[in-house]
Short mmCIF file of C-alpha atoms in Angstrom, two decimals:
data_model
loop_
_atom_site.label_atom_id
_atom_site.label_comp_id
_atom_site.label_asym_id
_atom_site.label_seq_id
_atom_site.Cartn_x
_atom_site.Cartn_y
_atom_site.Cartn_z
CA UNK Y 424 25.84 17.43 -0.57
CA UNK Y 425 23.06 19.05 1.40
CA UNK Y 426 21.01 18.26 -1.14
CA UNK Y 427 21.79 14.68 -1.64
CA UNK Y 428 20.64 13.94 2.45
CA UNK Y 429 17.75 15.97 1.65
CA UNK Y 430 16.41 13.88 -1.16
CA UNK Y 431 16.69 10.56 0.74
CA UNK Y 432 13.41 8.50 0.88
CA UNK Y 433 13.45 5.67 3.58
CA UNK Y 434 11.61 3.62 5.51
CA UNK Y 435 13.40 2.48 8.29
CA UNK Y 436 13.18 -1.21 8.84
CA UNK Y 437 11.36 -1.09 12.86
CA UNK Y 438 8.66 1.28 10.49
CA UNK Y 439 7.90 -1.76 8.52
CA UNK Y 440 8.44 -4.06 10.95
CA UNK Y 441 5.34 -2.12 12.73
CA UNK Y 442 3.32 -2.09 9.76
CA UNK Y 443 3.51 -5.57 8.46
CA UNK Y 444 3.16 -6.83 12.01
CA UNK Y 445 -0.48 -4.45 12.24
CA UNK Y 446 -1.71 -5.93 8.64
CA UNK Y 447 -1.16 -9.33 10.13
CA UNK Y 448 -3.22 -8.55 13.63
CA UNK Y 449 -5.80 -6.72 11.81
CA UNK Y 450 -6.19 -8.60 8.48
CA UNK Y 451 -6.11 -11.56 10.90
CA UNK Y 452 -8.66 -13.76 9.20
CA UNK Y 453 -6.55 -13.54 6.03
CA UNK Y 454 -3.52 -14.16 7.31
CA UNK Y 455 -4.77 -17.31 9.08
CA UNK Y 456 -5.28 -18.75 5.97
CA UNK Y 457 -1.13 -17.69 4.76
CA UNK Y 458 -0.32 -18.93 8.07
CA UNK Y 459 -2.11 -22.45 7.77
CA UNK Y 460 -0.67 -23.34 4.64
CA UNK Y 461 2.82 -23.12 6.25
CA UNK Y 462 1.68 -24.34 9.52
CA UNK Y 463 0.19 -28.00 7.71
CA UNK Y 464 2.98 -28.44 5.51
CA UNK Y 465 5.65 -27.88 8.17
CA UNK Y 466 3.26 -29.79 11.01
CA UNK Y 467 3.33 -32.59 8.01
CA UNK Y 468 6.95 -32.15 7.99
CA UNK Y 469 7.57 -32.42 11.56
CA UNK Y 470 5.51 -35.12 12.15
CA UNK Y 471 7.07 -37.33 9.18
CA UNK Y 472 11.17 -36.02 11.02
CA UNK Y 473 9.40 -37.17 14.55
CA UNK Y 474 8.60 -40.49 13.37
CA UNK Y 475 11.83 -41.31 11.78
CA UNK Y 476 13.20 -40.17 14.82
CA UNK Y 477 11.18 -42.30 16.98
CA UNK Y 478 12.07 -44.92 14.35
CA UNK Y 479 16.11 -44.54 14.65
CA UNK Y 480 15.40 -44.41 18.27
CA UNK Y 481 13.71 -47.87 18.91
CA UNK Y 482 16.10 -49.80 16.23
CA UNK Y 483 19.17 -48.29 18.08
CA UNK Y 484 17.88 -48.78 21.66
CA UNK Y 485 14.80 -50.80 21.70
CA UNK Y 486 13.78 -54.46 21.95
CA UNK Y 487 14.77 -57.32 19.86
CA UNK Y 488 11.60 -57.75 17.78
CA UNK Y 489 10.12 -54.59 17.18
CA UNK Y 490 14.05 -53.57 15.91
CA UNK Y 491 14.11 -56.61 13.00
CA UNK Y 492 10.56 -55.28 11.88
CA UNK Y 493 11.34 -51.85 11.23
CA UNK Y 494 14.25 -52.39 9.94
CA UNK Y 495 12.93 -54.31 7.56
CA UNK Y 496 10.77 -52.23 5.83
CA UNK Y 497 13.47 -48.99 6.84
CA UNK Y 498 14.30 -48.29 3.11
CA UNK Y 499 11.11 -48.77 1.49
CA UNK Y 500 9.58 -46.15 3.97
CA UNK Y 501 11.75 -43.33 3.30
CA UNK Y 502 11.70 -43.14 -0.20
CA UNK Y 503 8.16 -42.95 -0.34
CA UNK Y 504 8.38 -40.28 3.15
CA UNK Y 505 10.50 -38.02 0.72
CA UNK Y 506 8.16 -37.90 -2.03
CA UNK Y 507 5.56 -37.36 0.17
CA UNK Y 508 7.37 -34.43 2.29
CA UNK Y 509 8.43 -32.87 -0.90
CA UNK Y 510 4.97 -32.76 -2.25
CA UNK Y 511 3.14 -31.42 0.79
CA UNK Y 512 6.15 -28.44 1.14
CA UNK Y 513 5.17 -27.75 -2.81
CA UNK Y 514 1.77 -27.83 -2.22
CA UNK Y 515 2.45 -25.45 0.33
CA UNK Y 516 4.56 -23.11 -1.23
CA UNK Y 517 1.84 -22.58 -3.83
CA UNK Y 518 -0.81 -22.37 -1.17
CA UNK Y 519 1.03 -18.98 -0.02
CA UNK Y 520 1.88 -17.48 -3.62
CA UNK Y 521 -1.77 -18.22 -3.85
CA UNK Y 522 -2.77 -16.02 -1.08
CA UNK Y 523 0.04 -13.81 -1.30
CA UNK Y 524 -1.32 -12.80 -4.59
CA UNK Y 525 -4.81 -12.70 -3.35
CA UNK Y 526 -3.72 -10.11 -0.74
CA UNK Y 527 -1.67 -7.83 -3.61
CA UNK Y 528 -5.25 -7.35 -5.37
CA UNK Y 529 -6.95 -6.96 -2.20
CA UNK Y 530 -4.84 -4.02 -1.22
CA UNK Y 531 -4.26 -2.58 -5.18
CA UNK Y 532 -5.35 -0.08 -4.01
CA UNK Y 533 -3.75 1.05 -0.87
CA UNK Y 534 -0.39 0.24 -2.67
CA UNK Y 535 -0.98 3.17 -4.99
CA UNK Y 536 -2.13 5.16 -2.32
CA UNK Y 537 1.39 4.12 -0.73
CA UNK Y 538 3.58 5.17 -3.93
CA UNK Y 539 1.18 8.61 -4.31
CA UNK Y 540 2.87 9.40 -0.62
CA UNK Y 541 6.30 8.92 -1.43
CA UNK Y 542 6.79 5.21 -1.44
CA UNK Y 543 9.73 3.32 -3.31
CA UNK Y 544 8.91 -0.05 -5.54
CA UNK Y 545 11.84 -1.45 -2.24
CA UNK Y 546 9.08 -0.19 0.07
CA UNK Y 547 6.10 -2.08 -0.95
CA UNK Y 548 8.55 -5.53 -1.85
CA UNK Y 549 9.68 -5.02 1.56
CA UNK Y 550 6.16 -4.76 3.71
CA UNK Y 551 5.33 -7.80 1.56
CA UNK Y 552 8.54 -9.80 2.29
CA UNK Y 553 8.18 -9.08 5.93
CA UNK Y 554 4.49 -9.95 6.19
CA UNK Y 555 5.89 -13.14 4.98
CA UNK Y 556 8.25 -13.66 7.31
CA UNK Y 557 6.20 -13.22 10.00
CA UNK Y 558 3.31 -15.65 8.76
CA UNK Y 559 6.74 -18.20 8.16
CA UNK Y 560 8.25 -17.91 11.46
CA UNK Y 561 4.60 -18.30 13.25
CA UNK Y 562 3.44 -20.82 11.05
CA UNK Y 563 6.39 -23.12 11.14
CA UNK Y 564 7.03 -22.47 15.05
CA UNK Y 565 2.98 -23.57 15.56
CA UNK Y 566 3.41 -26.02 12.74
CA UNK Y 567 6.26 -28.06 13.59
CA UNK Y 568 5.19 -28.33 17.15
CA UNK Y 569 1.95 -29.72 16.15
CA UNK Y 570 3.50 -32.30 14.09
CA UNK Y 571 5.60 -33.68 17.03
CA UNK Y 572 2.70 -33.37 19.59
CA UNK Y 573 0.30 -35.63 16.80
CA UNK Y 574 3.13 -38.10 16.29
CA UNK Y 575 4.34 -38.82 19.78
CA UNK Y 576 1.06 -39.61 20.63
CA UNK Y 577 0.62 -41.77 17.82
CA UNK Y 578 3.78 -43.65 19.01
CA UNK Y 579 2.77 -43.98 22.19
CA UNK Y 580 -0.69 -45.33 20.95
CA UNK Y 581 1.46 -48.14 18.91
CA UNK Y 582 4.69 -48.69 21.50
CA UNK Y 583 3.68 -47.59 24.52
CA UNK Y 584 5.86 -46.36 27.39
CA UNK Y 585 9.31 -47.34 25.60
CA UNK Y 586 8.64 -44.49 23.44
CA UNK Y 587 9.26 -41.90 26.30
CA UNK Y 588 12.11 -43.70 27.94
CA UNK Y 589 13.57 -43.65 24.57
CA UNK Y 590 12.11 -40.05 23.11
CA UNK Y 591 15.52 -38.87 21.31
CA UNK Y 592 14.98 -34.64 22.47
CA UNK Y 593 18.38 -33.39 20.90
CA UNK Y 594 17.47 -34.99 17.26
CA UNK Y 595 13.75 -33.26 17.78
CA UNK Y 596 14.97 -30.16 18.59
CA UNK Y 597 16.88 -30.34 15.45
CA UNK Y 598 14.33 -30.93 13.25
CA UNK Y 599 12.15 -28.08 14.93
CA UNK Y 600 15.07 -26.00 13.97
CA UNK Y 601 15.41 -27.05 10.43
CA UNK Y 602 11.28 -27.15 10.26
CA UNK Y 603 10.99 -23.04 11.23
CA UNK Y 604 14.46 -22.20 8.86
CA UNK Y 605 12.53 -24.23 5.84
CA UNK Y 606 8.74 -22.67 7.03
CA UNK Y 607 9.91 -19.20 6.89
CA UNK Y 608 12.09 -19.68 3.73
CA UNK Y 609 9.27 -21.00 2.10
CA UNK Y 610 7.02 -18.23 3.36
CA UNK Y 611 9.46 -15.73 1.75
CA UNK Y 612 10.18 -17.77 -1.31
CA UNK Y 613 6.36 -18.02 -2.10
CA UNK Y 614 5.81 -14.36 -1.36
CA UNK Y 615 8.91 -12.87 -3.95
CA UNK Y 616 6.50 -13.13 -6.98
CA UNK Y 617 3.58 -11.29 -5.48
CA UNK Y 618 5.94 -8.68 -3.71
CA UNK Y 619 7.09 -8.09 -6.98
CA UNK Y 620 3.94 -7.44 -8.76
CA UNK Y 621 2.86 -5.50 -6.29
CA UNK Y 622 5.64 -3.12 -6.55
CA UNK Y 623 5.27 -2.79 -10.17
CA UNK Y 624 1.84 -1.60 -9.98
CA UNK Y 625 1.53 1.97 -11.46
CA UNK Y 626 0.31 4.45 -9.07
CA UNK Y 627 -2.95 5.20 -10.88
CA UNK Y 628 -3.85 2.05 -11.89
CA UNK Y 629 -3.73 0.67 -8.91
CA UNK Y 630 -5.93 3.26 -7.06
CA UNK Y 631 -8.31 3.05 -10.12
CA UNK Y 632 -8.61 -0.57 -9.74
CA UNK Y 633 -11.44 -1.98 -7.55
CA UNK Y 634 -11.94 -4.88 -5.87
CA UNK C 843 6.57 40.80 -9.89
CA UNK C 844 5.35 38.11 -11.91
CA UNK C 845 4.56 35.12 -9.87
CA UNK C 846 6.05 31.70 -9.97
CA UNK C 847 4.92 28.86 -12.37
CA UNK C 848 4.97 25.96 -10.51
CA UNK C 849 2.92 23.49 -13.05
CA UNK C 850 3.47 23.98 -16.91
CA UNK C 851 2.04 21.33 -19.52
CA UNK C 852 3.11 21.72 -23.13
CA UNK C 853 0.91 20.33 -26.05
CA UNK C 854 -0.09 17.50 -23.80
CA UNK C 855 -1.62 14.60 -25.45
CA UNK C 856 -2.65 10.95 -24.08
CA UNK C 857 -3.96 8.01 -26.03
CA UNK C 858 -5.74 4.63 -24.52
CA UNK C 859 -5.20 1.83 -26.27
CA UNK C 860 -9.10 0.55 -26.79
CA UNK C 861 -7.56 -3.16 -28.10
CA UNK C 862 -6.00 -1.64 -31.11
CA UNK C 863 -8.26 1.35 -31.25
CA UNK C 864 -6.70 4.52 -30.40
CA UNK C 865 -8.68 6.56 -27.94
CA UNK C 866 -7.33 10.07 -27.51
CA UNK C 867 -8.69 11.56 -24.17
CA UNK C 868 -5.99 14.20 -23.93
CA UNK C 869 -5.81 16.28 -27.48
CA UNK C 870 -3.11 18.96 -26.70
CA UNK C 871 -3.41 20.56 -23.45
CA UNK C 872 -1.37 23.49 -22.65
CA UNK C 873 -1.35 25.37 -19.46
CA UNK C 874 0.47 27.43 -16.65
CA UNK C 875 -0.45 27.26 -13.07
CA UNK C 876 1.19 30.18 -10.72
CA UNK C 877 2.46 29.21 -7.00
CA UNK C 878 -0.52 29.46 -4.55
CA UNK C 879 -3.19 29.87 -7.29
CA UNK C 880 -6.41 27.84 -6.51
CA UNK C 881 -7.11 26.26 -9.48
CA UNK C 882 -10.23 23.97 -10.37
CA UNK C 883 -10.29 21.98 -13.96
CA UNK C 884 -13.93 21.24 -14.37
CA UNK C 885 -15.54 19.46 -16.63
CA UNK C 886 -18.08 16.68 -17.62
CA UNK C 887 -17.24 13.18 -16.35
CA UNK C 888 -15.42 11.62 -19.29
CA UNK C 889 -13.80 14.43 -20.80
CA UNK C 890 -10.16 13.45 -19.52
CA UNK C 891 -10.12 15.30 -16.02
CA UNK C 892 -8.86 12.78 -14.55
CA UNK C 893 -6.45 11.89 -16.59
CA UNK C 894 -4.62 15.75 -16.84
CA UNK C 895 -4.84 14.98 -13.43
CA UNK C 896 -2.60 11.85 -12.84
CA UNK C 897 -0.40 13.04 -15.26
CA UNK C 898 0.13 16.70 -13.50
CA UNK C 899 1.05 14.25 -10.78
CA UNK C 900 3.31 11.85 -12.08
CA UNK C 901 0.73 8.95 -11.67
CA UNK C 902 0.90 8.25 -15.19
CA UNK C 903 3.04 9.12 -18.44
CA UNK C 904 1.85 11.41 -21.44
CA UNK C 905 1.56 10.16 -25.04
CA UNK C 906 3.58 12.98 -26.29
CA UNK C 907 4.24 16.56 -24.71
CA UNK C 908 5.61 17.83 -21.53
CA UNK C 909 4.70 18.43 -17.76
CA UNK C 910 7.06 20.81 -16.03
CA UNK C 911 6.65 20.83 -12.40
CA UNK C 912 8.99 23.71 -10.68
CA UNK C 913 10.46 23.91 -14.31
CA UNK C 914 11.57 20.07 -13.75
CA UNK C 915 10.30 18.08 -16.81
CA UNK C 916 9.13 15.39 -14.83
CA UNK C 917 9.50 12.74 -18.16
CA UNK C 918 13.23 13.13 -17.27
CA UNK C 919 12.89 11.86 -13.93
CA UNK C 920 13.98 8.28 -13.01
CA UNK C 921 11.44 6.22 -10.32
CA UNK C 922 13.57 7.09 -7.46
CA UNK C 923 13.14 11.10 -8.50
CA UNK C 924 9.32 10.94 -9.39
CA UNK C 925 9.12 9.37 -5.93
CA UNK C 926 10.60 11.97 -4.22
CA UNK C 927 8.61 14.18 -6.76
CA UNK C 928 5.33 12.55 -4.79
CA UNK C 929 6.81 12.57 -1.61
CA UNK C 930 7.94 16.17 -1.16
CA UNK C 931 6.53 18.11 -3.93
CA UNK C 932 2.99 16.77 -4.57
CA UNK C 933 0.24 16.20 -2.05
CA UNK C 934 -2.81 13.94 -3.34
CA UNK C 935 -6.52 14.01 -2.12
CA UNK C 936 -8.93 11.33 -3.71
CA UNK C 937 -12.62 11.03 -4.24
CA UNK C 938 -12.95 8.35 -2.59
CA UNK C 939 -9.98 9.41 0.40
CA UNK C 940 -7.96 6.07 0.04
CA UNK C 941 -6.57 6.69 3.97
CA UNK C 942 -4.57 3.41 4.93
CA UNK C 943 -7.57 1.27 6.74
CA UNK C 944 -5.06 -0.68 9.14
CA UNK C 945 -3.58 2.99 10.18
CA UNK C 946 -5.08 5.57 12.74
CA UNK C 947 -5.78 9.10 11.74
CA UNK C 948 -2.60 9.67 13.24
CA UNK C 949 -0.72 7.40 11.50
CA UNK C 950 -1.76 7.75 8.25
CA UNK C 951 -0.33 11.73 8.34
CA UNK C 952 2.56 10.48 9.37
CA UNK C 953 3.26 8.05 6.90
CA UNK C 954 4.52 10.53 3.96
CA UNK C 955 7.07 12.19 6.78
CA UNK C 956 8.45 8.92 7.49
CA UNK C 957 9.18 8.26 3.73
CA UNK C 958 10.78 11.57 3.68
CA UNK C 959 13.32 10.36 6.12
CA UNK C 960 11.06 12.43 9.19
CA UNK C 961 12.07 10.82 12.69
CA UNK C 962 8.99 8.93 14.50
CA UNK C 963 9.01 11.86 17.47
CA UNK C 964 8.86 14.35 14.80
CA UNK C 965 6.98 13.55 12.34
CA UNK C 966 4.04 12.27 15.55
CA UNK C 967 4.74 15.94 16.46
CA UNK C 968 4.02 17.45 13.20
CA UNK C 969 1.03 15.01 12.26
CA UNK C 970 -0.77 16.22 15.43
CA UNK C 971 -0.29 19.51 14.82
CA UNK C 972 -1.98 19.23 11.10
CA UNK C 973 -4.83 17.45 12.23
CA UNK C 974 -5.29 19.66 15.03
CA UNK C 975 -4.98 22.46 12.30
CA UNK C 976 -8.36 20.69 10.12
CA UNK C 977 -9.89 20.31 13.19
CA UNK C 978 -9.73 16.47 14.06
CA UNK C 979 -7.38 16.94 17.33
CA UNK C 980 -9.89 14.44 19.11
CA UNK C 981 -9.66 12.02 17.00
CA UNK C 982 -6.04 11.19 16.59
CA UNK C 983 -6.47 7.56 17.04
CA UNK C 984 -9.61 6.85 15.28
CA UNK C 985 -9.09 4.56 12.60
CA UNK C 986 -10.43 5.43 8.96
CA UNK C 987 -13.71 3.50 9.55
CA UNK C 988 -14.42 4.93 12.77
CA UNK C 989 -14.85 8.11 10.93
CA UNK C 990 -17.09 9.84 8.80
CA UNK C 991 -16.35 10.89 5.39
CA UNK C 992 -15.84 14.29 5.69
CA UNK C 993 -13.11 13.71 8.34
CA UNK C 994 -12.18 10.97 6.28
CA UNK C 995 -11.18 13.79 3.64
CA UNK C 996 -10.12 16.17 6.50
CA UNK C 997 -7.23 13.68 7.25
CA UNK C 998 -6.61 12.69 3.71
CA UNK C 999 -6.01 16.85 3.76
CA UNK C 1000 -3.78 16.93 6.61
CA UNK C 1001 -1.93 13.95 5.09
CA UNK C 1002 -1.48 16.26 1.42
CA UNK C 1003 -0.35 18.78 3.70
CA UNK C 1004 2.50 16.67 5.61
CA UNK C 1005 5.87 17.35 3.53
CA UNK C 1006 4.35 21.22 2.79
CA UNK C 1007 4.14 20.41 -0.81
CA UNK C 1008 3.91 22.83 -3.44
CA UNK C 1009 0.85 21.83 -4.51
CA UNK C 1010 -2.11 20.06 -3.92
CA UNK C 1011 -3.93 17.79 -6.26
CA UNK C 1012 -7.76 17.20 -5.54
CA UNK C 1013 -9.32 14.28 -7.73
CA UNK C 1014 -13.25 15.03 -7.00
CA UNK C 1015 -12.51 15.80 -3.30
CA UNK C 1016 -15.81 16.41 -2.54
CA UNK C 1017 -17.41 13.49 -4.85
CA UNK C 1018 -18.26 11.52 -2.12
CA UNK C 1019 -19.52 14.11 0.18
CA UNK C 1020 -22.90 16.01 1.33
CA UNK C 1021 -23.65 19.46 0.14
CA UNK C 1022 -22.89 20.48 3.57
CA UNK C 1023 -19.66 18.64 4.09
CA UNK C 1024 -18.26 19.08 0.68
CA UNK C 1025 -18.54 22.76 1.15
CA UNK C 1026 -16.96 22.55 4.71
CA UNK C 1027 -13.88 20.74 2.94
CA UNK C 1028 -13.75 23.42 0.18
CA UNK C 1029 -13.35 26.01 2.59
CA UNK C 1030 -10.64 23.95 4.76
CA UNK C 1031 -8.89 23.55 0.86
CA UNK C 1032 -9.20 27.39 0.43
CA UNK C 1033 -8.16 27.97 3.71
CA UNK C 1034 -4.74 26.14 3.68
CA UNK C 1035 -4.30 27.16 -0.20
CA UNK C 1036 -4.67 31.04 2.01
CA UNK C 1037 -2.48 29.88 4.75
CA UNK C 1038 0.59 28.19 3.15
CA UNK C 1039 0.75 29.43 0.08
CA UNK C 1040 0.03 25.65 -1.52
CA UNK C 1041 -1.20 25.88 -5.19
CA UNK C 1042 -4.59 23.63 -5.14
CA UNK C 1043 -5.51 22.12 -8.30
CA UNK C 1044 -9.11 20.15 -8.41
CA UNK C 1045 -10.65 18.04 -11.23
CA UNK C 1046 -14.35 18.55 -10.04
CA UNK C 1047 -17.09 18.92 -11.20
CA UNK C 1048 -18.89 20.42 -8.15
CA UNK C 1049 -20.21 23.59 -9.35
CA UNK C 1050 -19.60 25.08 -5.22
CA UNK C 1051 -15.90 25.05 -6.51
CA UNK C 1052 -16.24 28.02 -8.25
CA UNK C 1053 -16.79 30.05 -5.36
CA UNK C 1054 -13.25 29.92 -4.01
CA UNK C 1055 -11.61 29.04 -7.86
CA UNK C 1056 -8.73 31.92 -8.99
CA UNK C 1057 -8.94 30.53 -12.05
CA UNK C 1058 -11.61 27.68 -13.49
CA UNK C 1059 -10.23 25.87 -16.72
CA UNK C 1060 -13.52 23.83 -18.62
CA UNK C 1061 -12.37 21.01 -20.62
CA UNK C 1062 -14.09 19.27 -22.89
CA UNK C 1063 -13.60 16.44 -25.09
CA UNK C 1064 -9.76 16.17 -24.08
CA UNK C 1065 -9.59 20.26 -25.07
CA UNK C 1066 -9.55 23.48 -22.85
CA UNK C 1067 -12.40 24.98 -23.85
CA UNK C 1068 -12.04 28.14 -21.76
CA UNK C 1069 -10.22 29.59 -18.88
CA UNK C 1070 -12.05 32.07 -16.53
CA UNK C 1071 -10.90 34.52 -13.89
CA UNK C 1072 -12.34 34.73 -10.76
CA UNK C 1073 -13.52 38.11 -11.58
CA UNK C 1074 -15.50 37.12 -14.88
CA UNK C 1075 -17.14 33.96 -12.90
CA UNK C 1076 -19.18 35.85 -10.09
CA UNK C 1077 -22.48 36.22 -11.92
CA UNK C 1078 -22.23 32.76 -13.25
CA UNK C 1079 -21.59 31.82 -9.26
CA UNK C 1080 -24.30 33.79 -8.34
CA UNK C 1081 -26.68 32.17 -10.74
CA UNK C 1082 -25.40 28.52 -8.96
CA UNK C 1083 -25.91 29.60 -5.47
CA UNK C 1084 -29.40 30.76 -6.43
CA UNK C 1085 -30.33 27.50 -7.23
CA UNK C 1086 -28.95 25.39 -4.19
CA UNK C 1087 -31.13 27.94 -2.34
CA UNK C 1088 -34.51 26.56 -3.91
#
């Protein structure tokens, strides 16, 4: 029994927390770039949710004659809004295995140095994974505000002051909440593949490799 | 009494695939290594040091034959045992020091006694302690750039040291260094081999090794050419010295 507690290898998760948190601050020119491609494909996101807010908004409680106009042309505009939000999130999503992978090479060799100490294949998947989350949830929280600050003014430009008497803040706040769930999913998703190869790497090869 | 052998290898052979050439750079290397010998396996660059070296370590797998570490045939080992293997048993200096950039002195000693399961508090404690012990106790929170190599290589010793492994492996620890340094770090090597009882084994082929070598083991050509005893080597040291004099 003794001997089972004494051959436990662990990194406990505030550990990790700590050290994926430091790669981001000090690697933080590189993971600006992660961060972006969540940030513009979530601020996209946002911004295409705002307006079909503002949309619902003004046919439900606006005038007469801007309500027959957009409805009108209601159905047309959200089939092409959901091929467009589906490509910009793909985009996106390859934008970050991109770098993800980008930052496994970059750091080949302070992965073997990792698994020479002691470190598990979990270990590694799990700095990785949590880097990710952390560009996701700042990306998408930066991101999705963004998109509603560029859209409401755009509305404002095009309806003026009936936009803020009818700005619809519940359905908003729902979409910011869906927008950071979908950013940081995304973040993660995009990141399993290069966690992965990154804990494969074997211990020598990695340190051997340079970069 | 006989003293412990902590690292056996039995016929040990490697082959690199060149394409579909076979390149053997291990022919059949068989050796024992006693707990808190000093060891250095010198040789010229090419002739497969290295690669005894990662597999005395459990960096990478042989072709055929066995390496026993504390009579564990480490081939037998799942990942999750050869991790622990690294963690606890082995501790690994490099040529070129591979500390953790993002991570202070400090934390980068601590790192293998958090993997072994070491609370934060402790494992600060201990971490001080070691790099007080190589003499880097100002410079705890320096991060690798902000130092020079040869306390680069004094905290990649104090990090080797953290779990008080069995043994030490040295890949060219001194490959990167100054005359002056390099010996510095050979003596700090001897030194802890002295203090803890820690078998030290170093590919190298920096001749000052010799000086502070139980045992030196040429290879050549993926073969052990000789083993010498400290005793046999002093004239041959001698001789070296001699000539970093002039």
């Amino acid at each position: 029994m003794d001997k089972k507690i004494e051959r436990q290898l662990s990194l406990p998760l505030k550990n990790a927390f700590q050290m994926s948190l430091r790669n981001f601050r000090i690697r933080f020119g590189r993971a600006i770039i992660v961060t972006m491609s969540i940030l513009l494909g979530i601020a996209f996101f946002m911004s295409v949710m705002t307006s079909n807010s503002f949309t619902m908004a003004l046919i439900e409680k606006g005038p007469e004659n801007i309500k027959t106009i957009l409805i009108e042309n209601l159905e047309e505009i959200k089939v092409r809004q959901k091929w467009l939000v589906s490509l910009s999130l793909l985009v996106c999503t390859v934008g970050i295995i991109n770098s993800m992978l980008m930052a496994v090479t970059e750091r080949s060799r302070e992965i073997g140095t990792m698994k020479c100490l002691g470190a598990l294949d979990r270990f590694i998947m799990e700095l990785f994974l949590l880097e990710a989350m952390i560009h996701g949830i700042g990306g998408s929280i930066v991101g999705s505000f963004l998109g509603v600050l560029i859209m409401t003014v755009v509305y404002i430009f095009q309806y003026k002051k009936i936009i803020i008497s009818i700005f619809p803040v519940l359905q908003i706040l729902k979409y910011i909440g869906i927008s950071i769930i979908l950013g940081t999913g995304l973040a993660i998703f995009g990141s399993i593949y290069p966690a992965i190869v990154s804990a494969r790497m074997e211990p020598a090869e990695a340190i051997r490799r340079e970069v | 009494m006989p003293r412990e052998v902590i690292v056996r290898t039995i016929n040990l052979k490697k082959t690199y695939m060149l394409g579909k050439i076979p390149l053997p750079v291990l022919k059949g290397i068989d050796l024992e290594i006693l707990r808190g010998e000093y060891i250095s396996i010198m040789g010229p660059s090419g002739s497969g040091k290295t690669t005894l070296f990662n597999m005395i370590g459990g960096l990478d797998k042989p072709t055929e034959g066995k390496v026993y570490i504390d009579e564990v045939d480490i081939a037998q080992l799942d990942a999750y045992e050869l991790a622990w293997l690294r963690c606890r048993k082995i501790g690994y200096i490099f040529q070129t020091f591979n500390l953790i950039p993002v991570m202070t002195a400090l934390e980068n000693v601590m790192l293998p006694m958090i993997f072994a399961g070491m609370s934060t508090d402790d494992a600060r404690e201990k971490a001080k302690q070691l790099l007080e012990t190589v003499g880097l106790g100002d410079r705890l929170h320096h991060k690798p750039f902000e130092l020079s190599g040869g306390q680069q290589q004094r905290v990649a010793i104090a990090r080797a040291l953290a779990n008080d492994p069995a043994i030490i492996l040295a890949d060219e620890p001194t490959g990167n260094l100054d005359l002056r340094t390099g010996k510095e770090i050979i003596n700090l090597l001897r030194q802890m081999n002295k203090e803890k009882q820690v078998s030290i084994i170093t590919a190298t082929h920096d001749l000052k090794m010799l000086d502070v070598s139980d045992r030196v083991i040429w290879i050549r050509d993926g073969m052990i050419e000789r083993i010498e005893d400290r005793e046999n080597l002093d004239i041959r040291v001698g001789h070296v010295e001699g000539e970093e004099a002039g």
